[in-house]
Short mmCIF file of N, CA and C in Angstrom, two decimals:
data_model
loop_
_atom_site.label_atom_id
_atom_site.label_comp_id
_atom_site.label_asym_id
_atom_site.label_seq_id
_atom_site.Cartn_x
_atom_site.Cartn_y
_atom_site.Cartn_z
N ARG A 1 -4.02 -0.47 2.31
CA ARG A 1 -4.19 0.87 1.80
C ARG A 1 -2.84 1.54 1.57
N LEU A 2 -1.87 0.83 1.30
CA LEU A 2 -0.58 1.43 1.02
C LEU A 2 -0.62 2.16 -0.31
N MET A 3 0.22 3.17 -0.44
CA MET A 3 0.29 3.86 -1.72
C MET A 3 0.70 2.91 -2.82
N LEU A 4 1.34 1.82 -2.47
CA LEU A 4 1.71 0.83 -3.47
C LEU A 4 0.49 0.43 -4.28
N MET A 5 -0.64 0.34 -3.62
CA MET A 5 -1.86 -0.05 -4.31
C MET A 5 -2.13 0.92 -5.47
N TYR A 6 -2.05 2.21 -5.21
CA TYR A 6 -2.31 3.19 -6.27
C TYR A 6 -1.18 3.18 -7.28
N ASP A 7 0.06 3.13 -6.80
CA ASP A 7 1.19 3.14 -7.73
C ASP A 7 1.13 1.97 -8.69
N TRP A 8 0.73 0.81 -8.21
CA TRP A 8 0.67 -0.37 -9.06
C TRP A 8 -0.58 -0.35 -9.94
N CYS A 9 -1.71 -0.03 -9.35
CA CYS A 9 -2.99 -0.14 -10.07
C CYS A 9 -3.28 1.06 -10.94
N SER A 10 -2.54 2.14 -10.83
CA SER A 10 -2.84 3.32 -11.64
C SER A 10 -2.50 3.10 -13.11
N TRP A 11 -1.70 2.09 -13.41
CA TRP A 11 -1.49 1.71 -14.81
C TRP A 11 -2.41 0.54 -15.06
N ILE A 12 -3.50 0.77 -15.75
CA ILE A 12 -4.60 -0.18 -15.87
C ILE A 12 -4.18 -1.60 -16.29
N PRO A 13 -3.23 -1.78 -17.22
CA PRO A 13 -2.86 -3.17 -17.57
C PRO A 13 -2.30 -3.98 -16.38
N ASN A 14 -1.80 -3.30 -15.34
CA ASN A 14 -1.32 -4.03 -14.16
C ASN A 14 -2.46 -4.69 -13.39
N ALA A 15 -3.60 -4.03 -13.35
CA ALA A 15 -4.72 -4.53 -12.55
C ALA A 15 -6.04 -4.08 -13.17
N PRO A 16 -6.41 -4.61 -14.31
CA PRO A 16 -7.65 -4.14 -14.94
C PRO A 16 -8.86 -4.49 -14.06
N PRO A 17 -9.74 -3.51 -13.82
CA PRO A 17 -10.90 -3.77 -12.97
C PRO A 17 -11.91 -4.68 -13.67
N THR A 18 -11.96 -4.62 -14.98
CA THR A 18 -12.82 -5.48 -15.78
C THR A 18 -12.06 -5.82 -17.06
N MET A 19 -12.52 -6.84 -17.73
CA MET A 19 -11.95 -7.18 -19.03
C MET A 19 -13.10 -7.34 -20.01
N ARG A 20 -12.90 -6.86 -21.24
CA ARG A 20 -13.95 -6.93 -22.25
C ARG A 20 -13.88 -8.19 -23.10
N ALA A 21 -12.91 -9.03 -22.83
CA ALA A 21 -12.77 -10.30 -23.56
C ALA A 21 -12.10 -11.29 -22.62
N PRO A 22 -12.25 -12.56 -22.86
CA PRO A 22 -11.58 -13.54 -22.01
C PRO A 22 -10.06 -13.42 -22.12
N PRO A 23 -9.33 -13.79 -21.10
CA PRO A 23 -7.87 -13.76 -21.19
C PRO A 23 -7.39 -14.79 -22.20
N PRO A 24 -6.20 -14.58 -22.73
CA PRO A 24 -5.68 -15.56 -23.70
C PRO A 24 -5.46 -16.92 -23.05
N THR A 25 -5.53 -17.94 -23.87
CA THR A 25 -5.35 -19.31 -23.36
C THR A 25 -3.98 -19.87 -23.70
N ALA A 26 -3.24 -19.18 -24.56
CA ALA A 26 -1.90 -19.64 -24.94
C ALA A 26 -0.92 -18.47 -24.86
N LYS A 27 0.31 -18.78 -24.53
CA LYS A 27 1.33 -17.74 -24.43
C LYS A 27 1.94 -17.46 -25.80
N GLY A 28 2.31 -16.18 -26.01
CA GLY A 28 3.05 -15.81 -27.19
C GLY A 28 2.27 -15.64 -28.47
N VAL A 29 0.95 -15.73 -28.43
CA VAL A 29 0.15 -15.61 -29.66
C VAL A 29 -0.78 -14.39 -29.64
N VAL A 30 -0.68 -13.58 -28.61
CA VAL A 30 -1.57 -12.43 -28.48
C VAL A 30 -0.95 -11.21 -29.15
N THR A 31 -1.78 -10.46 -29.84
CA THR A 31 -1.31 -9.23 -30.47
C THR A 31 -1.62 -8.04 -29.57
N ILE A 32 -0.97 -6.92 -29.83
CA ILE A 32 -1.22 -5.71 -29.05
C ILE A 32 -2.67 -5.27 -29.23
N GLU A 33 -3.24 -5.46 -30.40
CA GLU A 33 -4.63 -5.10 -30.65
C GLU A 33 -5.57 -5.92 -29.77
N GLN A 34 -5.28 -7.21 -29.62
CA GLN A 34 -6.11 -8.05 -28.74
C GLN A 34 -6.01 -7.59 -27.29
N ILE A 35 -4.83 -7.20 -26.87
CA ILE A 35 -4.65 -6.71 -25.49
C ILE A 35 -5.47 -5.44 -25.29
N VAL A 36 -5.35 -4.51 -26.21
CA VAL A 36 -6.08 -3.24 -26.09
C VAL A 36 -7.59 -3.48 -26.12
N ASP A 37 -8.05 -4.40 -26.96
CA ASP A 37 -9.48 -4.71 -27.04
C ASP A 37 -9.99 -5.40 -25.76
N THR A 38 -9.10 -6.02 -25.02
CA THR A 38 -9.48 -6.72 -23.80
C THR A 38 -9.56 -5.77 -22.60
N LEU A 39 -8.73 -4.75 -22.58
CA LEU A 39 -8.69 -3.83 -21.44
C LEU A 39 -9.99 -3.03 -21.32
N PRO A 40 -10.30 -2.55 -20.12
CA PRO A 40 -11.55 -1.79 -19.94
C PRO A 40 -11.54 -0.47 -20.71
N ASP A 41 -12.73 0.05 -20.97
CA ASP A 41 -12.83 1.33 -21.68
C ASP A 41 -12.40 2.47 -20.75
N ARG A 42 -12.35 3.66 -21.30
CA ARG A 42 -11.87 4.83 -20.58
C ARG A 42 -12.73 5.14 -19.35
N GLY A 43 -14.04 5.03 -19.47
CA GLY A 43 -14.93 5.33 -18.34
C GLY A 43 -14.70 4.40 -17.16
N ARG A 44 -14.64 3.11 -17.43
CA ARG A 44 -14.41 2.12 -16.37
C ARG A 44 -13.02 2.31 -15.76
N SER A 45 -12.05 2.63 -16.61
CA SER A 45 -10.68 2.86 -16.11
C SER A 45 -10.64 4.06 -15.17
N CYS A 46 -11.34 5.13 -15.53
CA CYS A 46 -11.37 6.32 -14.67
C CYS A 46 -12.05 6.02 -13.34
N TRP A 47 -13.14 5.27 -13.39
CA TRP A 47 -13.81 4.89 -12.15
C TRP A 47 -12.86 4.08 -11.27
N HIS A 48 -12.17 3.14 -11.86
CA HIS A 48 -11.20 2.29 -11.14
C HIS A 48 -10.11 3.15 -10.50
N LEU A 49 -9.55 4.08 -11.26
CA LEU A 49 -8.49 4.94 -10.72
C LEU A 49 -8.99 5.76 -9.54
N GLY A 50 -10.20 6.28 -9.64
CA GLY A 50 -10.75 7.06 -8.54
C GLY A 50 -10.94 6.22 -7.28
N ALA A 51 -11.45 5.03 -7.46
CA ALA A 51 -11.66 4.14 -6.31
C ALA A 51 -10.34 3.74 -5.67
N VAL A 52 -9.37 3.36 -6.48
CA VAL A 52 -8.07 2.95 -5.95
C VAL A 52 -7.39 4.11 -5.25
N TRP A 53 -7.46 5.31 -5.85
CA TRP A 53 -6.84 6.48 -5.23
C TRP A 53 -7.48 6.75 -3.86
N ALA A 54 -8.79 6.72 -3.80
CA ALA A 54 -9.49 6.99 -2.53
C ALA A 54 -9.11 5.97 -1.46
N LEU A 55 -9.00 4.72 -1.84
CA LEU A 55 -8.67 3.67 -0.87
C LEU A 55 -7.20 3.68 -0.46
N SER A 56 -6.37 4.37 -1.20
CA SER A 56 -4.94 4.35 -0.88
C SER A 56 -4.49 5.55 -0.06
N GLN A 57 -5.41 6.43 0.29
CA GLN A 57 -5.05 7.63 1.05
C GLN A 57 -5.06 7.36 2.56
N PHE A 58 -4.18 8.06 3.27
CA PHE A 58 -4.16 7.98 4.73
C PHE A 58 -5.12 9.01 5.30
N GLN A 59 -5.69 8.70 6.45
CA GLN A 59 -6.55 9.64 7.16
C GLN A 59 -5.69 10.68 7.88
N GLU A 60 -6.26 11.84 8.18
CA GLU A 60 -5.51 12.88 8.90
C GLU A 60 -5.05 12.39 10.26
N ASN A 61 -5.86 11.59 10.91
CA ASN A 61 -5.55 11.11 12.26
C ASN A 61 -5.11 9.64 12.23
N GLU A 62 -4.52 9.22 11.14
CA GLU A 62 -4.11 7.82 10.95
C GLU A 62 -3.13 7.38 12.04
N LEU A 63 -3.37 6.21 12.59
CA LEU A 63 -2.44 5.60 13.54
C LEU A 63 -1.65 4.54 12.77
N PHE A 64 -0.34 4.60 12.88
CA PHE A 64 0.50 3.66 12.16
C PHE A 64 0.95 2.54 13.09
N LEU A 65 1.56 1.53 12.51
CA LEU A 65 1.96 0.33 13.24
C LEU A 65 2.68 0.69 14.54
N GLY A 66 2.20 0.13 15.64
CA GLY A 66 2.80 0.37 16.95
C GLY A 66 2.23 1.56 17.70
N MET A 67 1.33 2.29 17.09
CA MET A 67 0.71 3.45 17.74
C MET A 67 -0.65 3.02 18.30
N TYR A 68 -0.79 3.15 19.60
CA TYR A 68 -2.05 2.76 20.25
C TYR A 68 -2.46 3.87 21.20
N PRO A 69 -3.75 4.15 21.30
CA PRO A 69 -4.19 5.11 22.32
C PRO A 69 -3.82 4.57 23.70
N GLU A 70 -3.15 5.38 24.49
CA GLU A 70 -2.63 4.93 25.79
C GLU A 70 -3.71 4.43 26.74
N GLU A 71 -4.92 4.98 26.65
CA GLU A 71 -5.96 4.60 27.61
C GLU A 71 -6.41 3.15 27.46
N HIS A 72 -6.09 2.51 26.35
CA HIS A 72 -6.49 1.12 26.15
C HIS A 72 -5.64 0.14 26.96
N PHE A 73 -4.43 0.52 27.28
CA PHE A 73 -3.51 -0.39 27.96
C PHE A 73 -2.95 0.28 29.20
N ILE A 74 -3.22 -0.32 30.36
CA ILE A 74 -2.73 0.28 31.61
C ILE A 74 -1.79 -0.64 32.38
N GLU A 75 -1.77 -1.92 32.03
CA GLU A 75 -0.93 -2.87 32.77
C GLU A 75 0.54 -2.65 32.43
N LYS A 76 1.40 -2.71 33.45
CA LYS A 76 2.83 -2.47 33.25
C LYS A 76 3.46 -3.45 32.25
N PRO A 77 3.22 -4.77 32.36
CA PRO A 77 3.82 -5.69 31.39
C PRO A 77 3.41 -5.40 29.94
N VAL A 78 2.17 -4.97 29.76
CA VAL A 78 1.68 -4.65 28.42
C VAL A 78 2.38 -3.41 27.90
N LYS A 79 2.51 -2.39 28.75
CA LYS A 79 3.19 -1.16 28.33
C LYS A 79 4.66 -1.43 28.01
N GLU A 80 5.29 -2.32 28.78
CA GLU A 80 6.69 -2.67 28.50
C GLU A 80 6.81 -3.40 27.16
N ALA A 81 5.87 -4.31 26.90
CA ALA A 81 5.88 -5.03 25.62
C ALA A 81 5.66 -4.06 24.46
N MET A 82 4.77 -3.11 24.64
CA MET A 82 4.53 -2.10 23.60
C MET A 82 5.77 -1.27 23.36
N ALA A 83 6.48 -0.91 24.41
CA ALA A 83 7.71 -0.13 24.26
C ALA A 83 8.77 -0.92 23.50
N ARG A 84 8.91 -2.21 23.81
CA ARG A 84 9.86 -3.05 23.07
C ARG A 84 9.47 -3.17 21.60
N PHE A 85 8.18 -3.33 21.36
CA PHE A 85 7.68 -3.44 19.99
C PHE A 85 7.98 -2.15 19.21
N ARG A 86 7.71 -1.00 19.83
CA ARG A 86 7.98 0.28 19.18
C ARG A 86 9.47 0.45 18.90
N LYS A 87 10.29 0.01 19.84
CA LYS A 87 11.74 0.11 19.65
C LYS A 87 12.18 -0.75 18.47
N ASN A 88 11.63 -1.95 18.36
CA ASN A 88 11.93 -2.82 17.22
C ASN A 88 11.48 -2.17 15.91
N LEU A 89 10.31 -1.57 15.93
CA LEU A 89 9.81 -0.90 14.72
C LEU A 89 10.70 0.27 14.34
N GLU A 90 11.16 1.04 15.32
CA GLU A 90 12.06 2.17 15.04
C GLU A 90 13.35 1.68 14.40
N ALA A 91 13.86 0.54 14.86
CA ALA A 91 15.08 -0.03 14.27
C ALA A 91 14.83 -0.42 12.81
N ILE A 92 13.68 -1.00 12.54
CA ILE A 92 13.35 -1.38 11.16
C ILE A 92 13.23 -0.14 10.28
N VAL A 93 12.58 0.91 10.79
CA VAL A 93 12.44 2.15 10.04
C VAL A 93 13.82 2.72 9.71
N SER A 94 14.73 2.67 10.68
CA SER A 94 16.09 3.18 10.46
C SER A 94 16.82 2.39 9.38
N VAL A 95 16.69 1.07 9.41
CA VAL A 95 17.34 0.22 8.39
C VAL A 95 16.78 0.55 7.01
N ILE A 96 15.48 0.68 6.91
CA ILE A 96 14.86 0.99 5.62
C ILE A 96 15.28 2.37 5.13
N ALA A 97 15.30 3.36 6.03
CA ALA A 97 15.70 4.71 5.65
C ALA A 97 17.16 4.73 5.18
N GLU A 98 18.01 4.01 5.88
CA GLU A 98 19.44 3.95 5.49
C GLU A 98 19.59 3.26 4.14
N ARG A 99 18.88 2.18 3.94
CA ARG A 99 18.94 1.46 2.67
C ARG A 99 18.44 2.34 1.52
N ASN A 100 17.42 3.13 1.79
CA ASN A 100 16.85 3.97 0.74
C ASN A 100 17.75 5.14 0.35
N LYS A 101 18.67 5.53 1.23
CA LYS A 101 19.60 6.62 0.89
C LYS A 101 20.45 6.25 -0.32
N LYS A 102 20.69 4.97 -0.51
CA LYS A 102 21.55 4.49 -1.59
C LYS A 102 20.76 4.18 -2.87
N LYS A 103 19.47 4.30 -2.82
CA LYS A 103 18.64 3.92 -3.97
C LYS A 103 18.23 5.14 -4.79
N GLN A 104 18.21 4.96 -6.08
CA GLN A 104 17.73 6.02 -6.95
C GLN A 104 16.22 6.20 -6.79
N LEU A 105 15.53 5.08 -6.60
CA LEU A 105 14.09 5.10 -6.38
C LEU A 105 13.82 4.46 -5.02
N PRO A 106 13.67 5.27 -3.96
CA PRO A 106 13.46 4.71 -2.61
C PRO A 106 12.19 3.87 -2.52
N TYR A 107 12.23 2.90 -1.67
CA TYR A 107 11.09 2.00 -1.45
C TYR A 107 10.69 2.10 0.02
N TYR A 108 9.56 2.74 0.27
CA TYR A 108 9.09 2.96 1.64
C TYR A 108 7.83 2.18 1.98
N TYR A 109 7.29 1.45 1.04
CA TYR A 109 5.97 0.86 1.21
C TYR A 109 5.83 -0.01 2.45
N LEU A 110 6.84 -0.76 2.82
CA LEU A 110 6.74 -1.65 3.98
C LEU A 110 7.44 -1.10 5.20
N SER A 111 7.71 0.19 5.22
CA SER A 111 8.29 0.82 6.39
C SER A 111 7.19 0.94 7.46
N PRO A 112 7.46 0.48 8.68
CA PRO A 112 6.41 0.49 9.71
C PRO A 112 5.79 1.85 9.96
N ASP A 113 6.54 2.93 9.72
CA ASP A 113 5.95 4.26 9.94
C ASP A 113 5.01 4.68 8.82
N ARG A 114 4.79 3.79 7.84
CA ARG A 114 3.84 4.07 6.76
C ARG A 114 2.81 2.96 6.61
N ILE A 115 2.75 2.06 7.58
CA ILE A 115 1.76 0.99 7.56
C ILE A 115 0.69 1.31 8.59
N PRO A 116 -0.55 1.48 8.17
CA PRO A 116 -1.62 1.78 9.14
C PRO A 116 -1.76 0.67 10.17
N ASN A 117 -2.10 1.09 11.39
CA ASN A 117 -2.28 0.15 12.50
C ASN A 117 -3.46 -0.78 12.25
N SER A 118 -4.44 -0.28 11.53
CA SER A 118 -5.59 -1.11 11.17
C SER A 118 -6.16 -0.59 9.87
N VAL A 119 -7.00 -1.37 9.26
CA VAL A 119 -7.60 -0.98 7.99
C VAL A 119 -9.12 -0.93 8.17
N ALA A 120 -9.68 0.19 7.76
CA ALA A 120 -11.13 0.35 7.79
C ALA A 120 -11.55 0.94 6.46
N ILE A 121 -12.39 0.23 5.76
CA ILE A 121 -12.85 0.73 4.46
C ILE A 121 -14.33 1.06 4.57
#
């Protein structure tokens, strides 16, 4: 459910939900008219965009990678392992944030603080 899904799929030719004609069988012989005739119509495209947008949103109470309700884990070794894991994730987030400072178009999609802990659809 990363926003990448919406960013990539919101341009229908990247991920057409349906096709109105079979894909080409040879490279370099397709015309723009054939491509347009193959892509889904406006109604199907709008439905696709709505579905992808809904599936790419975070919940208000979303738990991200490394976030666990404390009551699930009470053993000291487990809590220590969780702390080490969180520390490693924080280091990765810092590296990604630092790298993105130098980019004209930052890339946050695989930053642990933006990856849900689990996926439920």
